[in-house]
Amino acid sequence: MTFSLPPFTSSPVDICKPKDNWPAYFVGLAERLGKLPKLPNFAEDKGVFVFSDYGGEHKGAGFRTYTYLIVSADKISVFKKESEAIRLKYGLGATEISFKDLNYGPIRRALPDYLNAVNGCLHGMLLTVGVDVNIHSLFGESKKQGRINLELVRDEVGKGDWSYKRLEKMYRIYGPLVVMLHLLCAEDHKVLWHGDSDTINEDGKGSTFKDA
């Protein structure tokens, strides 16, 4: 398959200047991403898919992790055909390929082919942000100041009585997502974001996921 534009763009890129009201966490992410040697070029695409997952909340974890896969929606058909062929070859059917099931024979044998298909057929990038568990807030010099800042934002929005714990996680997750879309996409790009069922998208206390 050929593309009419170079599939990747060389960095550093102009990130159109971080927004004035962005917290330092967002600004730092934008600056680091802008210095990567290459970034995906979605200029000829109408839409992108974003898939996210979060880890490090178990006891003994050293880092909280926030992982995102952002890919072209227009160029995903090649990967779909490859993954269907791999599933047929190894008799996987509709079986989910998950970390906890890697010892299952067919999944273990299919994994190298599947990862090669991901690497060779998906046009996009994979980003993981790791935060030391000893850093209690990314939105203030202390946990107390971070709580004050986030609750001020919550009150300005005026949608629901979100807890500080939920707000901290919500904005940690939104940070890389906002920065990637700001950096890689145009205003007219369509975006489909698929994430886990999580505390940040639960309804309750006067708020819904739409409010979030």
Backbone as a ProteinNet text record, in pm:
[ID]
protein_1_A
[PRIMARY]
MTFSLPPFTSSPVDICKPKDNWPAYFVGLAERLGKLPKLPNFAEDKGVFVFSDYGGEHKGAGFRTYTYLIVSADKISVFKKESEAIRLKYGLGATEISFKDLNYGPIRRALPDYLNAVNGCLHGMLLTVGVDVNIHSLFGESKKQGRINLELVRDEVGKGDWSYKRLEKMYRIYGPLVVMLHLLCAEDHKVLWHGDSDTINEDGKGSTFKDA
[TERTIARY]
85.7	0	89.1	58.2	139	56.2	125.4	60.2	103.1	13.1	44.5	130.5	136.6	221.5	317.2	433.4	521.1	442.9	446.8	366.7	414.2	538.8	588.8	649.2	644.7	702.4	818.6	925.2	1040.4	1014.1	1067.2	1059.1	1194	1211.7	1105.7	999.9	880.1	770.2	720.2	649.7	586.5	458.3	454.4	336.1	231.4	243.7	146.2	135.6	240.5	249.9	144.7	188.2	91.9	-7.2	-127.9	-229.4	-185.9	-222.3	-180.3	-226.1	-342.9	-395.2	-358.7	-268.9	-225.8	-141.7	-160.3	-70.8	66.1	164.8	302.3	312.7	230.5	228.6	199.1	98.6	62.9	175	229.5	335.3	458.3	496.2	610.7	591.5	470.9	440.4	454.1	400	405.6	549.9	632	771.2	846.7	822.6	890.7	846.2	716	665.4	718.8	725.2	772.5	917.4	993.7	1135.8	1163.4	1058	1078.8	1130.5	1216.1	1274.8	1172	1062.9	959.5	822.7	723.4	584.9	496.6	384.8	296.5	233.7	217.1	156	13.2	-85.8	-225.7	-290.1	-207	-257.6	-358.5	-342	-433	-547.4	-555.5	-657.8	-777.8	-893.7	-1015.1	-1037.8	-981.1	-1004.9	-895.1	-895.3	-799.4	-872.8	-814.7	-861.2	-759.5	-808.7	-722.1	-766.8	-671.9	-698.5	-611.5	-668.7	-592	-610.4	-507.3	-511.1	-422.6	-453.2	-384.1	-344.3	-229	-179.8	-108.5	-59.5	19	-61.7	-186.6	-268	-266.7	-193.9	-185.3	-79.4	-91.6	0.3	141.8	237.1	377.2	424.4	334.7	374.5	463.7	563.6	653	610	529.3	485	337.4	269.8	139.8	168.5	103.7	129	1	17.2	-93.9	-48.8	-110.9	-65.4	-171.3	-124.9	-214.1	-160.8	-249.1	-218.3	-307.3	-245.6	-321.7	-286.1	-387.9	-363.8	-460.3	-420	-506	-627	-745.1	-866.9	-879.4	-824.9	-836.6	-748.3	-638.4	-540.6	-542.2	-648.9	-650.3	-691.6	-742	-795	-688	-564	-456.3	-433.3	-431.4	-412.7	-528.5	-649.7	-765.6	-753.9	-711.3	-695.5	-585.7	-475	-364.4	-405.4	-474.2	-513.5	-616.7	-705.9	-801.8	-730.3	-627.9	-550.9	-476	-421.7	-348.7	-443.6	-561.5	-660	-701.9	-717.7	-754.1	-640.3	-517.9	-400.8	-383.9	-407.4	-383.6	-512.2	-624.5	-749.3	-799.4	-778.1	-817	-963.2	-1023.6	-1161.3	-1173.6	-1268.7	-1289.7	-1224.6	-1134.4	-1067.7	-990.3	-1009.4	-935.1	-788.8	-699	-556	-520.5	-508.2	-482.9	-358.7	-299.3	-174.8	-193.8	-306.4	-328.8	-342.3	-365.2	-383.6	-265.6	-149.3	-35.3	17.6	-15.1	29.9	-59.8	-170.9	-258.8	-188.8	-170.8	-88.5	-112.4	-235.4	-259.1	-223.7	-253	-218.3	-67.2	1	146.8	212.5	163.2	222	188.4	71	29.1	93.3	142.7	186.9	294.8	402.3	502.9	443.8	359.1	296.7	205.8	133.8	40.4	115.3	223.9	301.9	368.5	413	470.4	365.2	242.4	134.5	103	100.9	77.7	185.3	310.8	423.1	429.9	390.7	406.4	284	165.5	41.9	-37.8	-8.6	-79.7	1.4	-62.2	4.8	-30	68	41.2	157.1	126.9	231.5	175.1	265.2	232.3	306.2	233.7	292.5	256.9	356.7	332.4	395.3	317	364.4	369.8	486.3	502	522.8	450.6	460.4	495.3	603.9	645.3	530.9	505.6	393.6	415.3	540.3	567.4	531.2	498.5	447.7	296.4	247.3	105.5	14.2	66.8	-15	72	16.4	84.5	30.9	-52.3	-120.9	-98.7	8.8	47.4	178.3	245.4	373.7	358.8	238.8	209.7	73	41.7	-89.4	-199.8	-174.8	-274.2	-300.2	-191.8	-208.6	-271.3	-232.6	-294.1	-443.6	-483.5	-625.9	-699.3	-639.9	-702.2	-719.8	-613	-618.1	-724.4	-730.4	-825.9	-969.4	-989.3	-1124.9	-1171.8	-1077.5	-1113.1	-1160.9	-1089.8	-1131.2	-1268.4	-1288.1	-1418.3	-1529.8	-1506.9	-1610.7	-1637.7	-1533	-1552.3	-1637.3	-1614.7	-1693.6	-1837.4	-1853.5	-1987.1	-2069	-2003.3	-2073.3	-2036.5	-2110.1	-2090	-1992.8	-2006.2	-1922.3	-1816.6	-1719.4	-1615.2	-1520.3	-1478.2	-1380.9	-1243	-1155.2	-1019.2	-948.1	-963.7	-898	-938.8	-1067.2	-1116.3	-1063.5	-1060.8	-1010.4	-863.1	-781.8	-638.6	-617.2	-687.5	-671.4	-724.8	-838.5	-900.9	-805.9	-745.1	-659.5	-523.7	-476.9	-355.4	-378.1	-494.7	-528.7	-554.2	-626.2	-658.2	-533.9	-432.3	-313.9	-250.3	-200.4	-138.5	-234.8	-362	-461.2	-478.6	-495.6	-512.6	-389.6	-271.3	-148	-127.7	-151.9	-135.5	-230.6	-355.7	-451.8	-415.6	-370.6	-329.6	-209.2	-119.9	5.1	-10.7	-97.1	-100.5	-223.1	-329.3	-456	-500.5	-585.6	-646.1	-786.4	-845.4	-977.8	-1083.5	-1066.6	-1170.3	-1149.4	-1046.7	-1029.3	-1139.3	-1191.6	-1283.9	-1201.7	-1241.9	-1166.5	-1259.4	-1219.2	-1289.4	-1193.8	-1229.7	-1145	-1207.8	-1131.3	-1177.7	-1089.2	-1149.1	-1074	-1145.1	-1079.5	-1140	-1259.3	-1348.3	-1450.1	-1377	-1385	-1297.2	-1368.9	-1308.5	-1370.3	-1389.5	-1306.5	-1319	-1442.4	-1501	-1620	-1744	-1741.2	-1859.7	-1954.6	-2082.9	-2182.4	-2207.9	-2243.4	-2275.1	-2237.5	-2296.1	-2272.2	-2295.1	-2400.2	-2438	-2357.4	-2276.2	-2193.1	-2210.4	-2183.4	-2184.5	-2052.5	-2027.9	-1907.5	-1906.6	-2023.7	-2032.1	-1979.4	-2012.3	-1959.3	-1808.9	-1758.7	-1613.3	-1542.5
-119.4	0	124.2	222.6	344	462.7	562.2	683.5	800.8	894.3	1009.6	1111.9	1102.3	1189.3	1103.4	1155.8	1077.9	1037.5	907.9	864.6	919.8	965.2	1022.7	1159.4	1243.1	1376.1	1387.2	1451.8	1466	1572.1	1550.6	1648.2	1717.5	1827.4	1890	1959.8	1966.1	2028.9	2149.5	2235.1	2350.3	2303.2	2309.9	2260.5	2370.8	2475	2583.7	2649.2	2638.6	2695.5	2634.2	2583.4	2531.7	2639.8	2598.2	2693.4	2764.3	2891.5	2970.4	2911.5	2845.4	2793.2	2647.5	2591.3	2453.7	2443.9	2340.3	2318.5	2272.8	2281	2246.6	2103.5	2013.5	1873.3	1866.5	1939.6	1939.7	2001.6	2113.4	2182.6	2091.9	2024.8	1935.2	1821.6	1764.4	1657.7	1707.5	1825.7	1881.9	1904.4	1955.4	1982.6	1853.1	1749.3	1621.4	1554.8	1557	1496.7	1570.7	1702.8	1782.6	1758.6	1698.1	1671.8	1529	1447.9	1311.9	1316.8	1220.5	1225.5	1212.7	1138.5	1124.3	1114.7	1166.4	1159.8	1120	1052	1014.5	1136.6	1127.6	1235.6	1193.3	1259.8	1228	1329.1	1401.6	1510.9	1465.4	1342.7	1297.3	1211.4	1199.1	1115.6	1198.6	1137.4	1203.5	1181.8	1072.4	1043.1	959.7	955.4	874.2	795.8	681.2	603.3	619	634	637.5	526.9	442	335.9	360.7	352.6	384.3	278.2	264.5	171.8	228	194.9	254.2	143.5	159.3	56.3	116.3	27.3	70.6	103.6	60.8	89.5	-25.7	-133.6	-247	-221	-291.9	-276.4	-312.6	-229.4	-254.3	-194.6	-133.8	-71.6	49.5	66.1	181	300.6	275.4	381.8	364.4	475.7	477.5	495.7	417.1	427.8	460.8	541.1	585.3	563.4	466.2	424.3	453.4	502.4	543.6	491.9	436.8	401.9	489.7	577.2	663.5	623.2	588.3	536	599.1	596.3	643.3	552.1	610.2	531.7	494.9	577.8	556.7	442.7	415.2	317	188.1	163.2	47.9	-81.1	-73.7	-192.2	-298.9	-257.8	-354.7	-437.2	-368.7	-441	-535.4	-493	-578.8	-708.3	-698.4	-818.6	-908.3	-848.1	-926.9	-996.6	-923.9	-983.8	-1095	-1078.9	-1185.5	-1310.2	-1292.2	-1406.6	-1476	-1397.9	-1455.1	-1533.2	-1478.4	-1548.8	-1680.7	-1679	-1801.3	-1903.3	-1857.8	-1945.9	-2018.4	-1947.5	-2006.4	-2049.8	-2046.4	-2093.8	-2011.8	-1880.8	-1795	-1753	-1751.8	-1706	-1564.1	-1543.7	-1411.2	-1398.7	-1491	-1489.2	-1359.6	-1296.2	-1173.8	-1207.4	-1129.1	-1144.8	-1051.9	-1110.3	-1030.5	-1080.8	-994.8	-1027.3	-1147.1	-1150.9	-1258.7	-1396.2	-1399.6	-1527.4	-1563.4	-1501.7	-1526.2	-1668.8	-1740.7	-1879.7	-1976.1	-1925.9	-2008.5	-2033.5	-2160.4	-2198.7	-2122.3	-2119.6	-2048.6	-1900.6	-1835.8	-1694.2	-1676.8	-1760.8	-1750.6	-1769.4	-1865.3	-1891	-1780.3	-1718.5	-1613.5	-1478.6	-1460.2	-1327.4	-1265.4	-1337.2	-1273.3	-1220.3	-1301	-1256	-1135.4	-1138.7	-1030.6	-899.9	-907	-786.2	-732	-820.8	-775	-703.5	-754.8	-689.7	-552.9	-543.1	-413.7	-314.3	-358.8	-270	-230.2	-321	-294.4	-239	-257.2	-222	-108.1	-72.4	39	166.7	270.5	399.2	487.2	507.5	587	581.3	592.5	587.5	533.5	474	423.3	508.1	558.2	646.2	595.3	581.3	549.6	657.9	713	811.4	741.7	742.9	683	790	777.2	873.9	799.8	838.6	777.3	785.8	674.9	673.8	770	812.7	908.3	1050.7	1073.3	1204.2	1201.4	1271.7	1260.2	1344.7	1452.6	1534.5	1594.4	1599.8	1664.1	1804.9	1853.5	1980.9	2080.2	2058.9	2150.6	2105.2	2195.9	2161.4	2059.9	2044.2	1945.9	1885.7	1777	1715.1	1812.7	1889.3	1986.2	2092.9	2147.5	2251.7	2194.8	2071.8	2007.5	1990.9	1952.5	1936.5	2068.8	2175.5	2307.8	2349	2330.4	2370.3	2292.6	2161.1	2078.8	2106.1	2131.2	2160.6	2297.7	2389.9	2518.5	2498.4	2412.5	2381	2315.6	2220.9	2152.9	2252.9	2346.1	2443.6	2539.7	2572.3	2658.9	2589.7	2459.7	2383.3	2371.5	2351.1	2347.1	2226.9	2114.3	1992.5	1878.5	1862.5	1747.8	1770.6	1687.1	1695.7	1586.3	1602	1501.4	1504.1	1387	1378.2	1417.9	1457.3	1494	1375.7	1255.2	1137.4	1115.4	1133.7	1116.8	1227.5	1349.3	1461.7	1443.9	1401.9	1382.4	1278.5	1166.5	1062	1108.3	1175.8	1223.4	1313.5	1411.6	1505.8	1445.4	1349.1	1277.6	1204.5	1142.8	1068.2	1162.9	1271.6	1365.9	1435.6	1456.3	1531.3	1481	1356.7	1306	1302.1	1271.2	1265.7	1403.4	1505.5	1642.3	1686.7	1658.3	1702.5	1631.1	1500	1426.7	1477.6	1500.8	1550.2	1691.3	1775.3	1912	1912	1814.9	1809.7	1744.9	1642.3	1558.1	1576.8	1636.3	1640.2	1783.9	1795.7	1924.6	1930.7	2049.6	2068.6	1980.6	1949.1	1874	1722.5	1675.6	1531.9	1475.6	1359.8	1287.5	1197.3	1190.4	1113.8	1016.5	889.4	789.7	741.4	764.1	725.7	605.4	496.4	375.7	351.9	356.9	332.5	231.6	195	102.1	165.3	78.1	124.1	157.3	281.2	327.9	432	467.6	565.9	701.2	733	865.4	877	764.2	774.6	715.8	706.8	664.2	782.9	753.7	854.7	858.3	974.4	984	1119.4	1151.1	1276.6	1396.8	1387.1	1499.8	1514.7	1414.5	1425.1	1299.9	1317.3	1206.2	1209.4	1103.9	1102.2	1217.6	1257.4	1371.1	1496.2	1514.3	1629.4	1622.5	1501	1483.7	1522.7
0	0	0	-84.5	-91	-44.1	5	53.6	-32.6	-49.6	-133.4	-60	72.3	153	234.1	274.6	361.9	487.7	523.7	637.6	770.8	775.8	900.1	872.1	972.3	960.9	1058.4	1017	1104.1	1209.6	1328	1435.7	1445.1	1521.1	1601	1515.7	1569.5	1497.2	1574	1503.6	1566.8	1634.8	1765.5	1835.9	1853.8	1774.1	1776	1913.4	1990	2123.7	2217.5	2332.2	2429.3	2468.9	2499.6	2541.2	2670	2682.7	2797.8	2930.3	2929.7	3055.4	3078.7	2997.3	3019.7	3146.2	3228.8	3342.7	3295	3383.6	3346.2	3294	3345.9	3300.1	3150.9	3104.3	2962.5	2878.6	2926.6	2853.2	2839	2948.8	2945.6	2847.5	2843.7	2748.2	2604.5	2578.3	2443.4	2399.2	2489.8	2455	2427.9	2508.6	2487.8	2357.5	2330.6	2207.3	2084.9	2095	1982.9	1948.3	2041.3	2017.8	1971.2	1959.6	1909.3	1765.6	1727.4	1592.4	1480.5	1503.1	1401.1	1467	1396.8	1442.6	1324.8	1349.8	1239	1173.5	1044	967.5	931	988.8	960.8	865.6	791.4	707.6	603.6	550.3	445.3	501.1	632.4	694.8	739.7	735.3	782.4	931.7	984.7	1124.6	1186.6	1319.5	1394.3	1501.8	1537.1	1650.7	1763.1	1886.5	2004.5	2099.3	2139.3	2235.5	2358	2476.9	2597.1	2703.8	2787.1	2899.2	3009.7	3133.3	3248.7	3345.3	3408.6	3499.1	3618.4	3704	3818.8	3942.4	3947.2	4065.5	4165.9	4132	4223.9	4331.1	4441.3	4553.4	4510.6	4548.4	4516.6	4386	4308.5	4181	4206.8	4122.8	4136.8	4054.3	3950.5	3860.6	3827	3806.2	3740.7	3591.2	3507.1	3364.1	3288.2	3184.2	3099.4	2954.7	2887.1	2754.8	2649.6	2534.6	2425.8	2293.7	2213.6	2075.1	1988.2	1907.7	1817.1	1674.7	1595.1	1460.5	1361.3	1234.1	1126	1113	1109.7	1086.4	939.3	851.9	707.4	657	727.1	679.5	761.2	834.4	924.3	855.2	732.1	664.4	641.7	614.5	592.5	718.9	833.5	960.1	988.1	957.4	980.6	901.3	775.5	692.3	748	790.2	845.1	974.6	1062.3	1190.7	1171.4	1073.3	1042.9	993.9	910.5	859.9	973.6	1066.6	1181	1271.5	1295.8	1378.5	1313.9	1184.1	1112.5	1119	1099.5	1099.3	1231.8	1342.9	1475.1	1546	1475.3	1531.5	1649.7	1645	1757.8	1752.8	1636.4	1627.1	1680	1771.9	1831.4	1968.3	2004.1	2134.8	2154.6	2269.6	2301.3	2327.6	2271.2	2297.6	2413.5	2531.2	2650.9	2723.6	2802.7	2873.4	2965.5	3033	3131.1	3066	2933.8	2864.2	2773.3	2796.2	2706.9	2715.7	2821.7	2833	2756.3	2703.7	2621.8	2488.3	2452.7	2338.4	2210.4	2157.9	2031.2	2037.5	2149.7	2162.1	2166.4	2242.9	2252.7	2116.6	2038.2	1907	1806.5	1822.9	1728.8	1758.6	1880.7	1924.3	1835.8	1797.1	1710.8	1579.9	1514.8	1390.4	1415.1	1525.9	1556.4	1581.9	1659.1	1688.1	1561.4	1474.1	1347.1	1262.1	1265.3	1190.8	1248.4	1380.1	1446	1405.5	1411.7	1383.1	1236.6	1147.7	1005.5	934.9	995.2	923.3	986.5	1109.5	1172.6	1155.4	1103.5	1086.6	1206.6	1294.8	1414.1	1510.5	1639.3	1740.2	1870.7	1949.3	2082.2	2183.5	2282.4	2383.4	2521.9	2608.3	2749.3	2835.5	2926	3023.1	3158.6	3222.2	3354.3	3459.7	3570.2	3679.8	3808.4	3871.8	3997.7	4099.5	4168.3	4263.1	4378.9	4400.4	4508.1	4470.2	4341.5	4299.3	4315.5	4413.5	4449.7	4361.9	4305.6	4216.8	4107	3987	3874.5	3850.1	3940.3	3917.4	4030.5	4105.2	4210.5	4271.4	4343	4403	4515.8	4565.9	4669.9	4640.4	4709.8	4691.8	4730.5	4836.7	4883.2	4777.2	4718.2	4616.6	4490.8	4455.4	4340.4	4359.4	4478.5	4507.7	4494.9	4547.7	4540.1	4393.4	4313.8	4172.7	4095.6	4117.1	4043.5	4087.3	4214.2	4261.6	4211.6	4191.6	4131.1	3987.7	3913.1	3776.3	3777.1	3867.5	3877.7	3902.6	3993.2	4026.7	3911.1	3833.4	3717.6	3611.9	3593.5	3496.7	3544.8	3676.8	3735.5	3695.4	3670	3629.4	3723.4	3830	3916.5	4030.4	4131.9	4250.9	4244.5	4153.5	4138	4257.6	4300.8	4409.4	4358.7	4452.2	4411.7	4345.6	4399.7	4344.3	4198.6	4172.5	4035.5	3945.1	3994.6	3915.9	3879.7	3976.7	3952	3842.2	3851.3	3750.2	3615.3	3618.8	3496	3417	3484.6	3413.2	3378.2	3456.6	3416.5	3284.7	3271.5	3149.9	3033.4	3058.3	2951	2896.5	2982.1	2940.2	2812.2	2809.6	2686.6	2568.8	2595.8	2488.1	2424.3	2506.2	2457.1	2378.2	2432.6	2368.2	2234.2	2228.9	2102.8	1995.5	2033.6	1934.9	1890.5	1982.9	1951.9	1857.1	1877.1	1802.4	1665.5	1656.9	1537.3	1449	1502.4	1428.9	1400.1	1300.2	1266	1325.5	1322	1381.1	1316	1186.5	1116.6	1122.6	1193.7	1210.4	1300.3	1262.1	1348.9	1440.5	1567.6	1666.7	1737.5	1741	1820.7	1928.3	2054.8	2168.3	2237.3	2248.6	2316	2438.2	2557.1	2680	2767.8	2876.7	2971.1	3041.1	3090.2	3184.4	3313.4	3355.9	3462.2	3546.2	3660.3	3749.1	3681.9	3581.1	3519.6	3432.7	3390.5	3307.3	3373.7	3506.1	3579.8	3597.7	3593.2	3622.3	3772.1	3823.1	3966.1	4023.2	4136.6	4206.3	4115.9	4034.7	3950.9	3824.3	3790.7	3671	3585.3	3455.9	3363	3285	3205.7	3125.6	3026	2978	2886.3	2953.6	3082.7	3157.7	3169.1	3193.7	3206.5	3078.4
[MASK]
++++++++++++++++++++++++++++++++++++++++++++++++++++++++++++++++++++++++++++++++++++++++++++++++++++++++++++++++++++++++++++++++++++++++++++++++++++++++++++++++++++++++++++++++++++++++++++++++++++++++++++++++++++

